[in-house]
Amino acid sequence: EAQKFDDIRGEKAVVTADIVPGGLGGRVEFHGTAWNAESDAPIAHGTVVEIVERNNLTLKVKPSL
């Protein structure tokens, strides 16, 4: 059975293009795959983030502690 994407909450990803709240173009890399990303806070390229949820092809992330 394929892994359900709901199970990726809490996983780590790396920001590959700056994420700006309400803006477009934020990107992360997760398990070697590029995803669109959004966040409630600005996050710079290269930052390790935690996945909060998946909405279609976009991951909502937050800075990892």
PDB file of N, CA and C in Angstrom:
ATOM      1  N   GLU A   1       0.852  -1.194   0.000  1.00  0.00           N
ATOM      2  CA  GLU A   1       0.000   0.000   0.000  1.00  0.00           C
ATOM      3  C   GLU A   1       0.888   1.245   0.000  1.00  0.00           C
ATOM      4  N   ALA A   2       0.570   2.164  -0.865  1.00  0.00           N
ATOM      5  CA  ALA A   2       1.368   3.395  -0.962  1.00  0.00           C
ATOM      6  C   ALA A   2       1.218   4.224   0.310  1.00  0.00           C
ATOM      7  N   GLN A   3       2.288   4.933   0.638  1.00  0.00           N
ATOM      8  CA  GLN A   3       2.233   5.805   1.819  1.00  0.00           C
ATOM      9  C   GLN A   3       1.188   6.888   1.601  1.00  0.00           C
ATOM     10  N   LYS A   4       0.328   7.072   2.571  1.00  0.00           N
ATOM     11  CA  LYS A   4      -0.644   8.156   2.487  1.00  0.00           C
ATOM     12  C   LYS A   4       0.065   9.472   2.760  1.00  0.00           C
ATOM     13  N   PHE A   5      -0.210  10.467   1.941  1.00  0.00           N
ATOM     14  CA  PHE A   5       0.474  11.746   2.111  1.00  0.00           C
ATOM     15  C   PHE A   5       0.081  12.443   3.401  1.00  0.00           C
ATOM     16  N   ASP A   6      -1.038  12.033   3.989  1.00  0.00           N
ATOM     17  CA  ASP A   6      -1.427  12.611   5.273  1.00  0.00           C
ATOM     18  C   ASP A   6      -0.387  12.309   6.337  1.00  0.00           C
ATOM     19  N   ASP A   7       0.404  11.263   6.105  1.00  0.00           N
ATOM     20  CA  ASP A   7       1.379  10.836   7.099  1.00  0.00           C
ATOM     21  C   ASP A   7       2.667  11.650   7.063  1.00  0.00           C
ATOM     22  N   ILE A   8       2.758  12.650   6.172  1.00  0.00           N
ATOM     23  CA  ILE A   8       4.003  13.419   6.079  1.00  0.00           C
ATOM     24  C   ILE A   8       4.042  14.581   7.061  1.00  0.00           C
ATOM     25  N   ARG A   9       2.947  14.806   7.785  1.00  0.00           N
ATOM     26  CA  ARG A   9       2.977  15.867   8.795  1.00  0.00           C
ATOM     27  C   ARG A   9       4.087  15.597   9.790  1.00  0.00           C
ATOM     28  N   GLY A  10       4.866  16.644  10.095  1.00  0.00           N
ATOM     29  CA  GLY A  10       5.961  16.483  11.029  1.00  0.00           C
ATOM     30  C   GLY A  10       7.266  16.107  10.356  1.00  0.00           C
ATOM     31  N   GLU A  11       7.207  15.722   9.078  1.00  0.00           N
ATOM     32  CA  GLU A  11       8.436  15.410   8.344  1.00  0.00           C
ATOM     33  C   GLU A  11       9.184  16.695   8.028  1.00  0.00           C
ATOM     34  N   LYS A  12      10.472  16.556   7.721  1.00  0.00           N
ATOM     35  CA  LYS A  12      11.316  17.712   7.436  1.00  0.00           C
ATOM     36  C   LYS A  12      11.508  17.885   5.929  1.00  0.00           C
ATOM     37  N   ALA A  13      11.606  19.148   5.517  1.00  0.00           N
ATOM     38  CA  ALA A  13      11.896  19.490   4.127  1.00  0.00           C
ATOM     39  C   ALA A  13      12.867  20.666   4.155  1.00  0.00           C
ATOM     40  N   VAL A  14      13.450  20.984   2.995  1.00  0.00           N
ATOM     41  CA  VAL A  14      14.396  22.092   2.905  1.00  0.00           C
ATOM     42  C   VAL A  14      13.864  23.123   1.910  1.00  0.00           C
ATOM     43  N   VAL A  15      13.867  24.393   2.310  1.00  0.00           N
ATOM     44  CA  VAL A  15      13.385  25.462   1.438  1.00  0.00           C
ATOM     45  C   VAL A  15      14.371  25.673   0.293  1.00  0.00           C
ATOM     46  N   THR A  16      13.867  25.606  -0.947  1.00  0.00           N
ATOM     47  CA  THR A  16      14.716  25.814  -2.121  1.00  0.00           C
ATOM     48  C   THR A  16      14.434  27.157  -2.799  1.00  0.00           C
ATOM     49  N   ALA A  17      13.333  27.802  -2.443  1.00  0.00           N
ATOM     50  CA  ALA A  17      13.036  29.163  -2.912  1.00  0.00           C
ATOM     51  C   ALA A  17      12.301  29.861  -1.776  1.00  0.00           C
ATOM     52  N   ASP A  18      12.732  31.084  -1.462  1.00  0.00           N
ATOM     53  CA  ASP A  18      12.181  31.813  -0.313  1.00  0.00           C
ATOM     54  C   ASP A  18      10.660  31.746  -0.269  1.00  0.00           C
ATOM     55  N   ILE A  19      10.129  31.524   0.929  1.00  0.00           N
ATOM     56  CA  ILE A  19       8.680  31.477   1.132  1.00  0.00           C
ATOM     57  C   ILE A  19       8.239  32.807   1.732  1.00  0.00           C
ATOM     58  N   VAL A  20       7.255  33.443   1.084  1.00  0.00           N
ATOM     59  CA  VAL A  20       6.719  34.725   1.544  1.00  0.00           C
ATOM     60  C   VAL A  20       5.237  34.529   1.831  1.00  0.00           C
ATOM     61  N   PRO A  21       4.772  34.856   3.049  1.00  0.00           N
ATOM     62  CA  PRO A  21       3.343  34.674   3.347  1.00  0.00           C
ATOM     63  C   PRO A  21       2.458  35.390   2.337  1.00  0.00           C
ATOM     64  N   GLY A  22       1.468  34.689   1.814  1.00  0.00           N
ATOM     65  CA  GLY A  22       0.543  35.282   0.856  1.00  0.00           C
ATOM     66  C   GLY A  22       1.125  35.438  -0.535  1.00  0.00           C
ATOM     67  N   GLY A  23       2.386  35.053  -0.701  1.00  0.00           N
ATOM     68  CA  GLY A  23       3.026  35.209  -2.007  1.00  0.00           C
ATOM     69  C   GLY A  23       3.151  33.880  -2.730  1.00  0.00           C
ATOM     70  N   LEU A  24       3.533  33.953  -3.983  1.00  0.00           N
ATOM     71  CA  LEU A  24       3.728  32.750  -4.784  1.00  0.00           C
ATOM     72  C   LEU A  24       5.221  32.472  -4.918  1.00  0.00           C
ATOM     73  N   GLY A  25       5.551  31.270  -5.307  1.00  0.00           N
ATOM     74  CA  GLY A  25       6.942  30.967  -5.635  1.00  0.00           C
ATOM     75  C   GLY A  25       7.726  30.276  -4.545  1.00  0.00           C
ATOM     76  N   GLY A  26       7.145  30.117  -3.350  1.00  0.00           N
ATOM     77  CA  GLY A  26       7.849  29.377  -2.316  1.00  0.00           C
ATOM     78  C   GLY A  26       7.968  27.915  -2.703  1.00  0.00           C
ATOM     79  N   ARG A  27       9.167  27.336  -2.486  1.00  0.00           N
ATOM     80  CA  ARG A  27       9.387  25.939  -2.867  1.00  0.00           C
ATOM     81  C   ARG A  27      10.178  25.236  -1.768  1.00  0.00           C
ATOM     82  N   VAL A  28       9.902  23.939  -1.624  1.00  0.00           N
ATOM     83  CA  VAL A  28      10.699  23.100  -0.737  1.00  0.00           C
ATOM     84  C   VAL A  28      11.052  21.815  -1.470  1.00  0.00           C
ATOM     85  N   GLU A  29      12.102  21.146  -0.973  1.00  0.00           N
ATOM     86  CA  GLU A  29      12.435  19.821  -1.471  1.00  0.00           C
ATOM     87  C   GLU A  29      12.156  18.826  -0.364  1.00  0.00           C
ATOM     88  N   PHE A  30      11.369  17.803  -0.693  1.00  0.00           N
ATOM     89  CA  PHE A  30      10.999  16.779   0.273  1.00  0.00           C
ATOM     90  C   PHE A  30      11.242  15.417  -0.360  1.00  0.00           C
ATOM     91  N   HIS A  31      12.141  14.623   0.234  1.00  0.00           N
ATOM     92  CA  HIS A  31      12.492  13.296  -0.300  1.00  0.00           C
ATOM     93  C   HIS A  31      12.877  13.375  -1.773  1.00  0.00           C
ATOM     94  N   GLY A  32      13.646  14.413  -2.140  1.00  0.00           N
ATOM     95  CA  GLY A  32      14.151  14.525  -3.505  1.00  0.00           C
ATOM     96  C   GLY A  32      13.165  15.097  -4.506  1.00  0.00           C
ATOM     97  N   THR A  33      11.982  15.491  -4.039  1.00  0.00           N
ATOM     98  CA  THR A  33      10.955  16.032  -4.934  1.00  0.00           C
ATOM     99  C   THR A  33      10.676  17.489  -4.581  1.00  0.00           C
ATOM    100  N   ALA A  34      10.542  18.328  -5.603  1.00  0.00           N
ATOM    101  CA  ALA A  34      10.239  19.747  -5.384  1.00  0.00           C
ATOM    102  C   ALA A  34       8.737  19.929  -5.213  1.00  0.00           C
ATOM    103  N   TRP A  35       8.353  20.723  -4.224  1.00  0.00           N
ATOM    104  CA  TRP A  35       6.948  21.027  -3.948  1.00  0.00           C
ATOM    105  C   TRP A  35       6.773  22.530  -3.844  1.00  0.00           C
ATOM    106  N   ASN A  36       5.588  23.025  -4.220  1.00  0.00           N
ATOM    107  CA  ASN A  36       5.215  24.392  -3.877  1.00  0.00           C
ATOM    108  C   ASN A  36       5.041  24.433  -2.370  1.00  0.00           C
ATOM    109  N   ALA A  37       5.332  25.586  -1.771  1.00  0.00           N
ATOM    110  CA  ALA A  37       5.232  25.675  -0.317  1.00  0.00           C
ATOM    111  C   ALA A  37       4.671  27.021   0.096  1.00  0.00           C
ATOM    112  N   GLU A  38       3.986  27.006   1.247  1.00  0.00           N
ATOM    113  CA  GLU A  38       3.464  28.252   1.817  1.00  0.00           C
ATOM    114  C   GLU A  38       3.674  28.184   3.320  1.00  0.00           C
ATOM    115  N   SER A  39       3.688  29.375   3.935  1.00  0.00           N
ATOM    116  CA  SER A  39       3.889  29.462   5.373  1.00  0.00           C
ATOM    117  C   SER A  39       3.264  30.745   5.880  1.00  0.00           C
ATOM    118  N   ASP A  40       2.985  30.785   7.183  1.00  0.00           N
ATOM    119  CA  ASP A  40       2.464  32.007   7.799  1.00  0.00           C
ATOM    120  C   ASP A  40       3.581  32.997   8.115  1.00  0.00           C
ATOM    121  N   ALA A  41       4.835  32.561   7.983  1.00  0.00           N
ATOM    122  CA  ALA A  41       5.984  33.429   8.263  1.00  0.00           C
ATOM    123  C   ALA A  41       6.965  33.343   7.109  1.00  0.00           C
ATOM    124  N   PRO A  42       7.724  34.432   6.858  1.00  0.00           N
ATOM    125  CA  PRO A  42       8.730  34.351   5.801  1.00  0.00           C
ATOM    126  C   PRO A  42       9.818  33.353   6.191  1.00  0.00           C
ATOM    127  N   ILE A  43      10.243  32.528   5.236  1.00  0.00           N
ATOM    128  CA  ILE A  43      11.286  31.534   5.497  1.00  0.00           C
ATOM    129  C   ILE A  43      12.293  31.586   4.350  1.00  0.00           C
ATOM    130  N   ALA A  44      13.560  31.713   4.710  1.00  0.00           N
ATOM    131  CA  ALA A  44      14.617  31.889   3.712  1.00  0.00           C
ATOM    132  C   ALA A  44      15.058  30.560   3.102  1.00  0.00           C
ATOM    133  N   HIS A  45      15.570  30.661   1.878  1.00  0.00           N
ATOM    134  CA  HIS A  45      16.166  29.541   1.153  1.00  0.00           C
ATOM    135  C   HIS A  45      17.191  28.837   2.048  1.00  0.00           C
ATOM    136  N   GLY A  46      17.185  27.519   2.036  1.00  0.00           N
ATOM    137  CA  GLY A  46      18.154  26.750   2.799  1.00  0.00           C
ATOM    138  C   GLY A  46      17.701  26.375   4.194  1.00  0.00           C
ATOM    139  N   THR A  47      16.570  26.927   4.638  1.00  0.00           N
ATOM    140  CA  THR A  47      16.066  26.640   5.979  1.00  0.00           C
ATOM    141  C   THR A  47      15.400  25.263   6.024  1.00  0.00           C
ATOM    142  N   VAL A  48      15.658  24.516   7.100  1.00  0.00           N
ATOM    143  CA  VAL A  48      14.952  23.251   7.302  1.00  0.00           C
ATOM    144  C   VAL A  48      13.602  23.576   7.932  1.00  0.00           C
ATOM    145  N   VAL A  49      12.548  23.016   7.351  1.00  0.00           N
ATOM    146  CA  VAL A  49      11.194  23.288   7.823  1.00  0.00           C
ATOM    147  C   VAL A  49      10.475  21.985   8.158  1.00  0.00           C
ATOM    148  N   GLU A  50       9.383  22.116   8.887  1.00  0.00           N
ATOM    149  CA  GLU A  50       8.540  20.976   9.233  1.00  0.00           C
ATOM    150  C   GLU A  50       7.240  21.098   8.453  1.00  0.00           C
ATOM    151  N   ILE A  51       6.781  19.994   7.896  1.00  0.00           N
ATOM    152  CA  ILE A  51       5.540  19.995   7.131  1.00  0.00           C
ATOM    153  C   ILE A  51       4.344  19.997   8.086  1.00  0.00           C
ATOM    154  N   VAL A  52       3.440  20.951   7.876  1.00  0.00           N
ATOM    155  CA  VAL A  52       2.241  21.080   8.704  1.00  0.00           C
ATOM    156  C   VAL A  52       1.065  20.360   8.049  1.00  0.00           C
ATOM    157  N   GLU A  53       0.916  20.557   6.742  1.00  0.00           N
ATOM    158  CA  GLU A  53      -0.160  19.880   6.024  1.00  0.00           C
ATOM    159  C   GLU A  53       0.121  19.916   4.535  1.00  0.00           C
ATOM    160  N   ARG A  54      -0.620  19.078   3.802  1.00  0.00           N
ATOM    161  CA  ARG A  54      -0.514  19.042   2.344  1.00  0.00           C
ATOM    162  C   ARG A  54      -1.861  19.448   1.770  1.00  0.00           C
ATOM    163  N   ASN A  55      -1.834  20.367   0.795  1.00  0.00           N
ATOM    164  CA  ASN A  55      -3.046  20.778   0.104  1.00  0.00           C
ATOM    165  C   ASN A  55      -2.780  20.607  -1.391  1.00  0.00           C
ATOM    166  N   ASN A  56      -3.240  19.491  -1.956  1.00  0.00           N
ATOM    167  CA  ASN A  56      -2.943  19.152  -3.350  1.00  0.00           C
ATOM    168  C   ASN A  56      -1.433  19.094  -3.536  1.00  0.00           C
ATOM    169  N   LEU A  57      -0.880  19.977  -4.370  1.00  0.00           N
ATOM    170  CA  LEU A  57       0.561  19.942  -4.642  1.00  0.00           C
ATOM    171  C   LEU A  57       1.328  20.988  -3.853  1.00  0.00           C
ATOM    172  N   THR A  58       0.690  21.559  -2.838  1.00  0.00           N
ATOM    173  CA  THR A  58       1.352  22.570  -2.015  1.00  0.00           C
ATOM    174  C   THR A  58       1.492  22.055  -0.588  1.00  0.00           C
ATOM    175  N   LEU A  59       2.675  22.249  -0.022  1.00  0.00           N
ATOM    176  CA  LEU A  59       2.900  21.879   1.370  1.00  0.00           C
ATOM    177  C   LEU A  59       2.892  23.128   2.228  1.00  0.00           C
ATOM    178  N   LYS A  60       2.156  23.101   3.322  1.00  0.00           N
ATOM    179  CA  LYS A  60       2.226  24.192   4.300  1.00  0.00           C
ATOM    180  C   LYS A  60       3.296  23.791   5.306  1.00  0.00           C
ATOM    181  N   VAL A  61       4.218  24.712   5.550  1.00  0.00           N
ATOM    182  CA  VAL A  61       5.366  24.383   6.405  1.00  0.00           C
ATOM    183  C   VAL A  61       5.552  25.449   7.484  1.00  0.00           C
ATOM    184  N   LYS A  62       6.370  25.085   8.477  1.00  0.00           N
ATOM    185  CA  LYS A  62       6.770  26.039   9.509  1.00  0.00           C
ATOM    186  C   LYS A  62       8.236  25.787   9.797  1.00  0.00           C
ATOM    187  N   PRO A  63       8.939  26.805  10.315  1.00  0.00           N
ATOM    188  CA  PRO A  63      10.357  26.589  10.647  1.00  0.00           C
ATOM    189  C   PRO A  63      10.489  25.438  11.635  1.00  0.00           C
ATOM    190  N   SER A  64      11.469  24.591  11.403  1.00  0.00           N
ATOM    191  CA  SER A  64      11.704  23.455  12.286  1.00  0.00           C
ATOM    192  C   SER A  64      12.480  23.926  13.510  1.00  0.00           C
ATOM    193  N   LEU A  65      12.124  23.435  14.686  1.00  0.00           N
ATOM    194  CA  LEU A  65      12.796  23.855  15.918  1.00  0.00           C
ATOM    195  C   LEU A  65      14.027  23.018  16.183  1.00  0.00           C
TER     196      LEU A  65
END
